Tab-separated table of N, CA, C and O in Angstrom:
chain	number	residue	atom	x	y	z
A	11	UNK	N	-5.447	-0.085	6.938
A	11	UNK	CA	-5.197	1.278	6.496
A	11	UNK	C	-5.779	2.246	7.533
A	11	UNK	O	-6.838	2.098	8.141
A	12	UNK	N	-4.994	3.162	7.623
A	12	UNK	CA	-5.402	4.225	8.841
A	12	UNK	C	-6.629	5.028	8.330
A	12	UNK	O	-6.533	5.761	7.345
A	13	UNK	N	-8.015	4.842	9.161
A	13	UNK	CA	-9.193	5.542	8.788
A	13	UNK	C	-8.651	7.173	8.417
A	13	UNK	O	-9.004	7.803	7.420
A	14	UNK	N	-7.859	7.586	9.314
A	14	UNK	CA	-7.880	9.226	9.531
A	14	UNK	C	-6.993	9.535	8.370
A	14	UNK	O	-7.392	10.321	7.511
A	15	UNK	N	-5.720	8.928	8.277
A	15	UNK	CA	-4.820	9.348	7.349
A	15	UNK	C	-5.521	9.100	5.619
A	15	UNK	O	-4.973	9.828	4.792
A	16	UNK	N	-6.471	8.307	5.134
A	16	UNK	CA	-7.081	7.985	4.069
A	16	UNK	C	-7.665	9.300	3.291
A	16	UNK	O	-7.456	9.808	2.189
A	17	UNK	N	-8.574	9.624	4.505
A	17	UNK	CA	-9.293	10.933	3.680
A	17	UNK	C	-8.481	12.362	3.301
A	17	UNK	O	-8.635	13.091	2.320
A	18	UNK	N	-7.509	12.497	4.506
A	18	UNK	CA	-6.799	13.151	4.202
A	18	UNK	C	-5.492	13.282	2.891
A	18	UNK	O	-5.079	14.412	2.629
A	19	UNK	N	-5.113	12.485	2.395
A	19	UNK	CA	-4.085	11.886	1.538
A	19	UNK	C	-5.144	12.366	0.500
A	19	UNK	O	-5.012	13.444	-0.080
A	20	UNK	N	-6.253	11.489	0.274
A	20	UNK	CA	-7.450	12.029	-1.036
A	20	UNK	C	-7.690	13.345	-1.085
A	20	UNK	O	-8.353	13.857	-1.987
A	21	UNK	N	-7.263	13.877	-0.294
A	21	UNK	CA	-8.193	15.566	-0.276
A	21	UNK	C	-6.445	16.241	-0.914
A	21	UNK	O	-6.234	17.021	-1.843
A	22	UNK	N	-5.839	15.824	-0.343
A	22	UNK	CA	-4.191	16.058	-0.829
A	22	UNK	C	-3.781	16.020	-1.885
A	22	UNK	O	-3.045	16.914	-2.304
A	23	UNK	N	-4.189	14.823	-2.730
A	23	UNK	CA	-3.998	14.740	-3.886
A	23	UNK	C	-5.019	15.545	-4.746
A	23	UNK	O	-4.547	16.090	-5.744
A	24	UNK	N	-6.119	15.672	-4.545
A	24	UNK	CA	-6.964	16.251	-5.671
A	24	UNK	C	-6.616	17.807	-5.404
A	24	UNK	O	-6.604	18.608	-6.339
A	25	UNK	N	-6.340	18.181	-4.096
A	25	UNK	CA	-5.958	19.364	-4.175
A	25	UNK	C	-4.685	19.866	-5.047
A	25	UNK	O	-4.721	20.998	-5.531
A	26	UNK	N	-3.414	18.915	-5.275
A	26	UNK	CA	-2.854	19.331	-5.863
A	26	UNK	C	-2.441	19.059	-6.789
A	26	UNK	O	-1.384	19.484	-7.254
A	27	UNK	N	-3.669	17.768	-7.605
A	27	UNK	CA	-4.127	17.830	-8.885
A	27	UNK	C	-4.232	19.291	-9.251
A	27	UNK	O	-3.325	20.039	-9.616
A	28	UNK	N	-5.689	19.587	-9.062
A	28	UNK	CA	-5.881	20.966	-9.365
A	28	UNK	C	-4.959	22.541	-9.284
A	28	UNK	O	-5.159	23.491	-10.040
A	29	UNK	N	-3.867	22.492	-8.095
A	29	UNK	CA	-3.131	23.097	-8.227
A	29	UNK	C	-2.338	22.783	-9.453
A	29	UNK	O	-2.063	23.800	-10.091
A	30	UNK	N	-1.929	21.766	-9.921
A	30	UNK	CA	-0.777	21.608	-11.082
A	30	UNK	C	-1.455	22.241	-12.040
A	30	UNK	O	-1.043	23.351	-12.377
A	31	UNK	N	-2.593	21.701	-12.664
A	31	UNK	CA	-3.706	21.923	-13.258
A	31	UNK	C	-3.185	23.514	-13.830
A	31	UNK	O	-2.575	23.819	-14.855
A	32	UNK	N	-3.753	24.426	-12.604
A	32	UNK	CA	-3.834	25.686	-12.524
A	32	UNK	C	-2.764	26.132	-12.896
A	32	UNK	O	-2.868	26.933	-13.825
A	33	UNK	N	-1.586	25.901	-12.479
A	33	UNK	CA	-0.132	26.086	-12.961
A	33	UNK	C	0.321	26.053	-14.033
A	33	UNK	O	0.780	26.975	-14.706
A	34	UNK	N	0.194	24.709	-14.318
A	34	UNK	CA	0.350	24.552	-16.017
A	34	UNK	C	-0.514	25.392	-17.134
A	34	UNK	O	-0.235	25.289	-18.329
A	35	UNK	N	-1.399	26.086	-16.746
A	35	UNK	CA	-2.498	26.252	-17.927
A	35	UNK	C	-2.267	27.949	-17.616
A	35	UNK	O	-2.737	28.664	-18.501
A	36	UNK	N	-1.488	28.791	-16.273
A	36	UNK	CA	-1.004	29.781	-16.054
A	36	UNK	C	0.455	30.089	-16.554
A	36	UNK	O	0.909	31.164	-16.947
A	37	UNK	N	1.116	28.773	-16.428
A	37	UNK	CA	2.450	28.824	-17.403
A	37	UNK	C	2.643	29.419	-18.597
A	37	UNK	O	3.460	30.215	-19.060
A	38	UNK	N	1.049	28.450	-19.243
A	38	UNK	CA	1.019	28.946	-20.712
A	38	UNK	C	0.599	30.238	-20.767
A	38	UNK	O	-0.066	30.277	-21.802
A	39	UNK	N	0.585	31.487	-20.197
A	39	UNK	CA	-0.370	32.903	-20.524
A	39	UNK	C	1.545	33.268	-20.026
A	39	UNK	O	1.783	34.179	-20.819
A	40	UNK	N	2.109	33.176	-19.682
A	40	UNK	CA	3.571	33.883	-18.826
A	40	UNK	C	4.461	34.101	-20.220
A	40	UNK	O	4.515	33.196	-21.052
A	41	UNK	N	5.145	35.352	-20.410
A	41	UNK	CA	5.598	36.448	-21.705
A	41	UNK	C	7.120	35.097	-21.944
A	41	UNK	O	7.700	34.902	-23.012
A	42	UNK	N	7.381	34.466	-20.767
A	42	UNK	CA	8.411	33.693	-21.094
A	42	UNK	C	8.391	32.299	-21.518
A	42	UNK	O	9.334	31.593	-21.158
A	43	UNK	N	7.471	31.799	-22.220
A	43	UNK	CA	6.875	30.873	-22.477
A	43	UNK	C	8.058	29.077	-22.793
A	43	UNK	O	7.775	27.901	-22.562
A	44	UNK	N	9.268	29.687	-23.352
A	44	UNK	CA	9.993	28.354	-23.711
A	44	UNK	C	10.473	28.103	-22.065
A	44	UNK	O	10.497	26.946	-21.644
A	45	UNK	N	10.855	29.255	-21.159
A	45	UNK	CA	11.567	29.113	-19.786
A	45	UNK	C	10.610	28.269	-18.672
A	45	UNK	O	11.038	27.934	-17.567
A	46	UNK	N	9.323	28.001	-19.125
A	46	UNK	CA	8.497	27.606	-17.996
A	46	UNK	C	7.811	25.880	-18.870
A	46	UNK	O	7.216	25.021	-18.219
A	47	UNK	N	8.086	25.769	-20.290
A	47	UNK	CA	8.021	24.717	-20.574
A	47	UNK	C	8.281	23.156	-19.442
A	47	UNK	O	7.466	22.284	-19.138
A	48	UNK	N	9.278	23.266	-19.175
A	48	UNK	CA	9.520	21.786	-18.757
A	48	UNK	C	8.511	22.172	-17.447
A	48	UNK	O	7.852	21.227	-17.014
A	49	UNK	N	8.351	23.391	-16.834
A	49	UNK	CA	7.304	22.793	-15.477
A	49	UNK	C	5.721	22.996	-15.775
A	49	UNK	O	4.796	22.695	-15.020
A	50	UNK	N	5.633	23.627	-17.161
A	50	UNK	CA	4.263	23.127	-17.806
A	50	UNK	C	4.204	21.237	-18.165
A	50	UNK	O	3.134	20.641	-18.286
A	51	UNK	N	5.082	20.800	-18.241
A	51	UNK	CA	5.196	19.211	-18.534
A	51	UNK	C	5.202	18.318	-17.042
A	51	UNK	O	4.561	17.303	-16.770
A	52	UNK	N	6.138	19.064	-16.222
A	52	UNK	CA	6.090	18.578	-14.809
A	52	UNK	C	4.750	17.930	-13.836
A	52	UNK	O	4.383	16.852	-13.368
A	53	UNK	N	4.161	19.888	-13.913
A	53	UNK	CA	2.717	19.694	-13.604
A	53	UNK	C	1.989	19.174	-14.099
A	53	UNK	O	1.042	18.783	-13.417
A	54	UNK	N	2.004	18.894	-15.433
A	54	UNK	CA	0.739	17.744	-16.500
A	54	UNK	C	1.361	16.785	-15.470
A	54	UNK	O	0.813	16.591	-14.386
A	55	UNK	N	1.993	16.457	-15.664
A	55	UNK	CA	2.482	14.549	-15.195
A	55	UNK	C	1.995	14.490	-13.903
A	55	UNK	O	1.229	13.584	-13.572
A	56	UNK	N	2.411	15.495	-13.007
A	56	UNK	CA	1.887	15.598	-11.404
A	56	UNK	C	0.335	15.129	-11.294
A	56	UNK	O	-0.092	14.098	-10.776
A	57	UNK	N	-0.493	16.324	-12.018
A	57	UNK	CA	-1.523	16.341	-11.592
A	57	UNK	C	-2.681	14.819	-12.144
A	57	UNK	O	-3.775	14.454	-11.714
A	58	UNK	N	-1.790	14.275	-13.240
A	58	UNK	CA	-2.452	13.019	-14.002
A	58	UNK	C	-2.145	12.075	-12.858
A	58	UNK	O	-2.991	11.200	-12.675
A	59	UNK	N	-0.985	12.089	-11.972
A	59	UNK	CA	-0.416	11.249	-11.255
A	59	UNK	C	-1.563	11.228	-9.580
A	59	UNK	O	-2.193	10.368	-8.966
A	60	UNK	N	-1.264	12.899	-9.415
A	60	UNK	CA	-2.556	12.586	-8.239
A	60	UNK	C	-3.868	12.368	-8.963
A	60	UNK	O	-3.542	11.192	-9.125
A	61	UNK	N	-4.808	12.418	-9.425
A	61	UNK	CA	-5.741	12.392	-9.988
A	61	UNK	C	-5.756	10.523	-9.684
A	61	UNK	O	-6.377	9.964	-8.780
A	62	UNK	N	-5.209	10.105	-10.343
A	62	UNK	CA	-4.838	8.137	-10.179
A	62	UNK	C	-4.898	7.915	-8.816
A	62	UNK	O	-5.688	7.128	-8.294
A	63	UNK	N	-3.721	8.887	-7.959
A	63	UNK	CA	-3.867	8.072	-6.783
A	63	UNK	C	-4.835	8.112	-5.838
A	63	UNK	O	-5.039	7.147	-5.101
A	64	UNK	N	-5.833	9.733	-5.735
A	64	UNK	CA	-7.066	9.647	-4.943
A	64	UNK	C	-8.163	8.560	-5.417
A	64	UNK	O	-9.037	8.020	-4.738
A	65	UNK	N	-7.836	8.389	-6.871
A	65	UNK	CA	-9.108	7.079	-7.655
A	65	UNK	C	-8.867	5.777	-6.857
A	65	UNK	O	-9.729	5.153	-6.238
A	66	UNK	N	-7.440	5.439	-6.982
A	66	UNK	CA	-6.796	4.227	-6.811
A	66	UNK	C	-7.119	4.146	-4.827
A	66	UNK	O	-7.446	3.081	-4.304
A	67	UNK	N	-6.977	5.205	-4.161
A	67	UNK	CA	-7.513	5.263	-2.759
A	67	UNK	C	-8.795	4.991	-2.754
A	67	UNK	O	-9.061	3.905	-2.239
A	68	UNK	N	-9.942	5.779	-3.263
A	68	UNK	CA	-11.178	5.421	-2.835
A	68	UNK	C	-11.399	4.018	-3.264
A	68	UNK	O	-12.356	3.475	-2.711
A	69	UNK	N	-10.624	3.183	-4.268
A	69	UNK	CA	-11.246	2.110	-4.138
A	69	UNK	C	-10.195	0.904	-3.446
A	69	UNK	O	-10.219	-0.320	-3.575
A	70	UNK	N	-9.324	1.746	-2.708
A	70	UNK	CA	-8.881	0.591	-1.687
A	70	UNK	C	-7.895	-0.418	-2.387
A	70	UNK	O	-7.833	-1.555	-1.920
A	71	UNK	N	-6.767	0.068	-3.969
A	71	UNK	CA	-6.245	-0.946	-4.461
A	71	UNK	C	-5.279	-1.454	-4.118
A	71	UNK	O	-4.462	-0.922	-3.367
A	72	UNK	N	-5.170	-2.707	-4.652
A	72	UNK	CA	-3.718	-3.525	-4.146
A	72	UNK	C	-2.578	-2.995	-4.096
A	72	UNK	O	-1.823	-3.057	-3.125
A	73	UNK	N	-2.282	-2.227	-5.515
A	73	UNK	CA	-1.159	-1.401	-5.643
A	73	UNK	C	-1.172	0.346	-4.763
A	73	UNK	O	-0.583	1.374	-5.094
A	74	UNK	N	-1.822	0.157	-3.931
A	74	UNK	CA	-1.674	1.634	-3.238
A	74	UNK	C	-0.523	2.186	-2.589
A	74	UNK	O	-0.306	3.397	-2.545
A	75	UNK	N	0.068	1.489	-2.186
A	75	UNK	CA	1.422	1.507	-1.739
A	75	UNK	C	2.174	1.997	-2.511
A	75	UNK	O	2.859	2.986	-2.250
A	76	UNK	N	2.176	1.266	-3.816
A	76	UNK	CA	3.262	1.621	-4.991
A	76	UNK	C	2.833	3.129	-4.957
A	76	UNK	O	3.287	3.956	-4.166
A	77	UNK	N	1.839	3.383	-5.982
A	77	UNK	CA	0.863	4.459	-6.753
A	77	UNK	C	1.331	5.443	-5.743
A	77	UNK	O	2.044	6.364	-6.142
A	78	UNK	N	0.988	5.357	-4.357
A	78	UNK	CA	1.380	6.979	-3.042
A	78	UNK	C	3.035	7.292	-3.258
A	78	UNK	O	3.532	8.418	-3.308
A	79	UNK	N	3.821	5.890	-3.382
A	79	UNK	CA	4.991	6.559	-3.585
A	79	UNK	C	5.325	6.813	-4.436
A	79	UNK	O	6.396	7.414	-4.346
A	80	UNK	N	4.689	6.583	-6.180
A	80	UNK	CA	5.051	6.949	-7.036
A	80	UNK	C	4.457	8.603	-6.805
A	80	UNK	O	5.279	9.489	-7.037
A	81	UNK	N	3.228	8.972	-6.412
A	81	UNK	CA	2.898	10.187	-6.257
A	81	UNK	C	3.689	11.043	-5.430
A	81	UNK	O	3.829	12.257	-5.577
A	82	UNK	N	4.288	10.184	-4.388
A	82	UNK	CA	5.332	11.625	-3.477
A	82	UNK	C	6.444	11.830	-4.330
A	82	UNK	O	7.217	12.776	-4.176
A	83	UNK	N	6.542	11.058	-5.141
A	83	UNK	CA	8.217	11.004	-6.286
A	83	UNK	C	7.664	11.968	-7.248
A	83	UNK	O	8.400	12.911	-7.537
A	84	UNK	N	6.331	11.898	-7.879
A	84	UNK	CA	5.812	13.168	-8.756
A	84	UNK	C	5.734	14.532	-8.355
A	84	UNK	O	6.246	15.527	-8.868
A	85	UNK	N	5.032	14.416	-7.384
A	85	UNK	CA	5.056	15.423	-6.101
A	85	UNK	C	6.831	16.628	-6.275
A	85	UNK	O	7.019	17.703	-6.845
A	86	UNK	N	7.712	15.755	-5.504
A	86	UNK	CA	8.684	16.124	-5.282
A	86	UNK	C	9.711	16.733	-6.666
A	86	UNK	O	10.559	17.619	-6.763
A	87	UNK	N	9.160	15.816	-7.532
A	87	UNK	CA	9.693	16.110	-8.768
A	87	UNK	C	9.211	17.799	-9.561
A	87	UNK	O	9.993	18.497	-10.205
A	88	UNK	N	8.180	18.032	-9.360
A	88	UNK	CA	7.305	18.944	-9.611
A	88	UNK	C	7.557	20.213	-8.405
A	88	UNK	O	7.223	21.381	-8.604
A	89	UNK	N	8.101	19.801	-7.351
A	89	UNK	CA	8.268	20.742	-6.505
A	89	UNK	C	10.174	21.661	-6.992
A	89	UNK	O	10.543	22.831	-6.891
A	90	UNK	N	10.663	20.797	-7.332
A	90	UNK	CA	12.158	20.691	-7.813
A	90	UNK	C	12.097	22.102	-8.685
A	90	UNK	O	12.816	23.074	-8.456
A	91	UNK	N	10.932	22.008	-9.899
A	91	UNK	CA	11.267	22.613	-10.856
A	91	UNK	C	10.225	24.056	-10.097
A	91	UNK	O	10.775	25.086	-9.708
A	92	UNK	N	8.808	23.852	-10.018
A	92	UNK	CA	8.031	24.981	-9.489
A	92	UNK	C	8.838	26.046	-7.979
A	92	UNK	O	8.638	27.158	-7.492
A	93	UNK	N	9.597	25.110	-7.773
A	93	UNK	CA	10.059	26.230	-6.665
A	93	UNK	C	10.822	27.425	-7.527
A	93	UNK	O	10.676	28.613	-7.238
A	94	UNK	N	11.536	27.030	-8.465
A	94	UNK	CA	12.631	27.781	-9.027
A	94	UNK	C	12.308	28.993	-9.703
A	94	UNK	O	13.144	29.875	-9.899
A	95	UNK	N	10.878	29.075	-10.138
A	95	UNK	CA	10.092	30.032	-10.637
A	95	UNK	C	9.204	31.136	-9.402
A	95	UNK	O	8.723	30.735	-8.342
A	96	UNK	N	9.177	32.446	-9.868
A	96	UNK	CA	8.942	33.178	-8.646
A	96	UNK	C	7.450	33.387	-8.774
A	96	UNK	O	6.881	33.890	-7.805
A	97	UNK	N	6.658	33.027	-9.972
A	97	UNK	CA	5.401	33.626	-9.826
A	97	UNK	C	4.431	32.598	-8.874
A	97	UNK	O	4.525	31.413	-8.556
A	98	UNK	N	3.541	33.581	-8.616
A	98	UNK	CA	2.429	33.284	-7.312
A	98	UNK	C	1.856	32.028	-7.811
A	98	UNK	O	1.653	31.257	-6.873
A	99	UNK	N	1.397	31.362	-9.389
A	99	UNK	CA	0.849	30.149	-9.097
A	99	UNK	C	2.029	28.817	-9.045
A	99	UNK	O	1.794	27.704	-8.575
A	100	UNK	N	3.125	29.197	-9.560
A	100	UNK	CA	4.422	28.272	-9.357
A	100	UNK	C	4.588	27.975	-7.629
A	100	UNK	O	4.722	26.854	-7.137
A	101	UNK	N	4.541	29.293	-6.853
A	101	UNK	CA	4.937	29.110	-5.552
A	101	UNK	C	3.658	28.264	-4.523
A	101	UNK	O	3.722	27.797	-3.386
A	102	UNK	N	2.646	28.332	-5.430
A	102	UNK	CA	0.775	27.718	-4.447
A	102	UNK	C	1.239	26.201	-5.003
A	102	UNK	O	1.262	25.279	-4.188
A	103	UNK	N	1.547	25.998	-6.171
A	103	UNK	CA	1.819	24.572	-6.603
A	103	UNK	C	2.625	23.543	-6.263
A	103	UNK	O	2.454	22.341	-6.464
A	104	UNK	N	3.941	24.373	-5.480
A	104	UNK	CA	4.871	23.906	-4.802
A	104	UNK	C	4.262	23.387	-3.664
A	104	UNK	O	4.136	22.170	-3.527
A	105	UNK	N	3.858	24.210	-2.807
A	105	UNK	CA	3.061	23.907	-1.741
A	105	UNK	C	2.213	22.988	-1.577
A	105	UNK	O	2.092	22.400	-0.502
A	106	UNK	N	1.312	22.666	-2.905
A	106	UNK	CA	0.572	21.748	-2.787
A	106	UNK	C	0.989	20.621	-3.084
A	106	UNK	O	0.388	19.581	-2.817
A	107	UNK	N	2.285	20.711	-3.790
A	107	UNK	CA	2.891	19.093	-3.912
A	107	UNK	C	3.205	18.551	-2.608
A	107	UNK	O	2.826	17.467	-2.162
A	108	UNK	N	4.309	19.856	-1.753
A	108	UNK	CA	4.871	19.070	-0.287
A	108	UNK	C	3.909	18.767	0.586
A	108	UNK	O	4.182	17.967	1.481
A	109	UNK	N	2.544	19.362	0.503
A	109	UNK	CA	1.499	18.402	1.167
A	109	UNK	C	1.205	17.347	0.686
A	109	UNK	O	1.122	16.445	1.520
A	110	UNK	N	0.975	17.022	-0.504
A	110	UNK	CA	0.530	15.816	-1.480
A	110	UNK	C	1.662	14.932	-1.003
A	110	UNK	O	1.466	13.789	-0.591
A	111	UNK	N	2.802	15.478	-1.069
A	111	UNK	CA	4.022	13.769	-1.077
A	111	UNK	C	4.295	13.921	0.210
A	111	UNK	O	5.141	13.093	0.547
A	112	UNK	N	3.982	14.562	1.024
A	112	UNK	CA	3.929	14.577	2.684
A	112	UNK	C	2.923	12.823	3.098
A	112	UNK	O	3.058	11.687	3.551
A	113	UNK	N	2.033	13.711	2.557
A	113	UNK	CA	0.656	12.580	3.008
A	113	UNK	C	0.202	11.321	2.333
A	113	UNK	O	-0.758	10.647	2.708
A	114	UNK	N	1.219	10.977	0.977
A	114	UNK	CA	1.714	9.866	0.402
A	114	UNK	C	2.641	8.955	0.839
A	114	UNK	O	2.727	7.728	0.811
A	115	UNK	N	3.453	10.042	1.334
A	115	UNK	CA	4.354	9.168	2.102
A	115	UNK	C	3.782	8.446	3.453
A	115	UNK	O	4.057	7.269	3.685
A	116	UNK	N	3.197	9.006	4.081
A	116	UNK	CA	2.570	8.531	4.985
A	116	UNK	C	1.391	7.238	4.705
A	116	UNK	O	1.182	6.529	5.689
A	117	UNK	N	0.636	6.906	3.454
A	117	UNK	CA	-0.227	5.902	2.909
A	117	UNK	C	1.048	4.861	2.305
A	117	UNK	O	0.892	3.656	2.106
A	118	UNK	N	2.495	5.723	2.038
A	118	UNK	CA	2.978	4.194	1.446
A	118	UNK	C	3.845	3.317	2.609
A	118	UNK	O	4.479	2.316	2.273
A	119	UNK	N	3.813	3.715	3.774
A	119	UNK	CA	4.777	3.292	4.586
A	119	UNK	C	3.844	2.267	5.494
A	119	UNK	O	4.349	1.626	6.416
């Protein structure tokens, strides 16, 4: 496993753990509340998903391969719906997915 690419991928994912995080829990305060549903559900799933895979990195598991590409597939999935929305934490969340499944992709290959 590539020393350099490791830490980086972990810092990727928890970062946009916490971005989903933030998103989802900003979704819920937004006046349009049924319209932002499914990417309040998106981001739950995202951020449960990185959260696993920086765990599943620091301890070096068998399935890491799988887990990074299941995370760039969460990632991307989550980027699908957050782009489509114009507010400022939808558009930081996006961002932090295409780094997250950027640098997943790179741990599953």
């Amino acid at each position: 496993m590539n020393e350099i690419q490791f830490p980086n991928c972990v810092q990727a994912c928890m970062t946009c753990s916490l971005a989903c995080t933030h998103c989802a829990s900003s979704c819920l305060k937004e006046q349009e509340l049924e319209m932002m549903r499914e990417c309040i559900q998106r981001c739950l799933d995202c951020a449960d998903i990185c959260q696993l895979c920086a765990r599943m990195q620091q301890k070096q598991s068998s399935f890491l391969k799988e887990i990074c590409e299941l995370c760039a597939q969460a990632c991307e999935y989550c980027v699908e719906e957050c782009s489509h929305h114009e507010h400022e934490h939808c558009q930081q969340c996006a961002e932090a997915c295409r780094r997250c499944a950027a640098e997943c992709r790179k741990m599953a290959t």
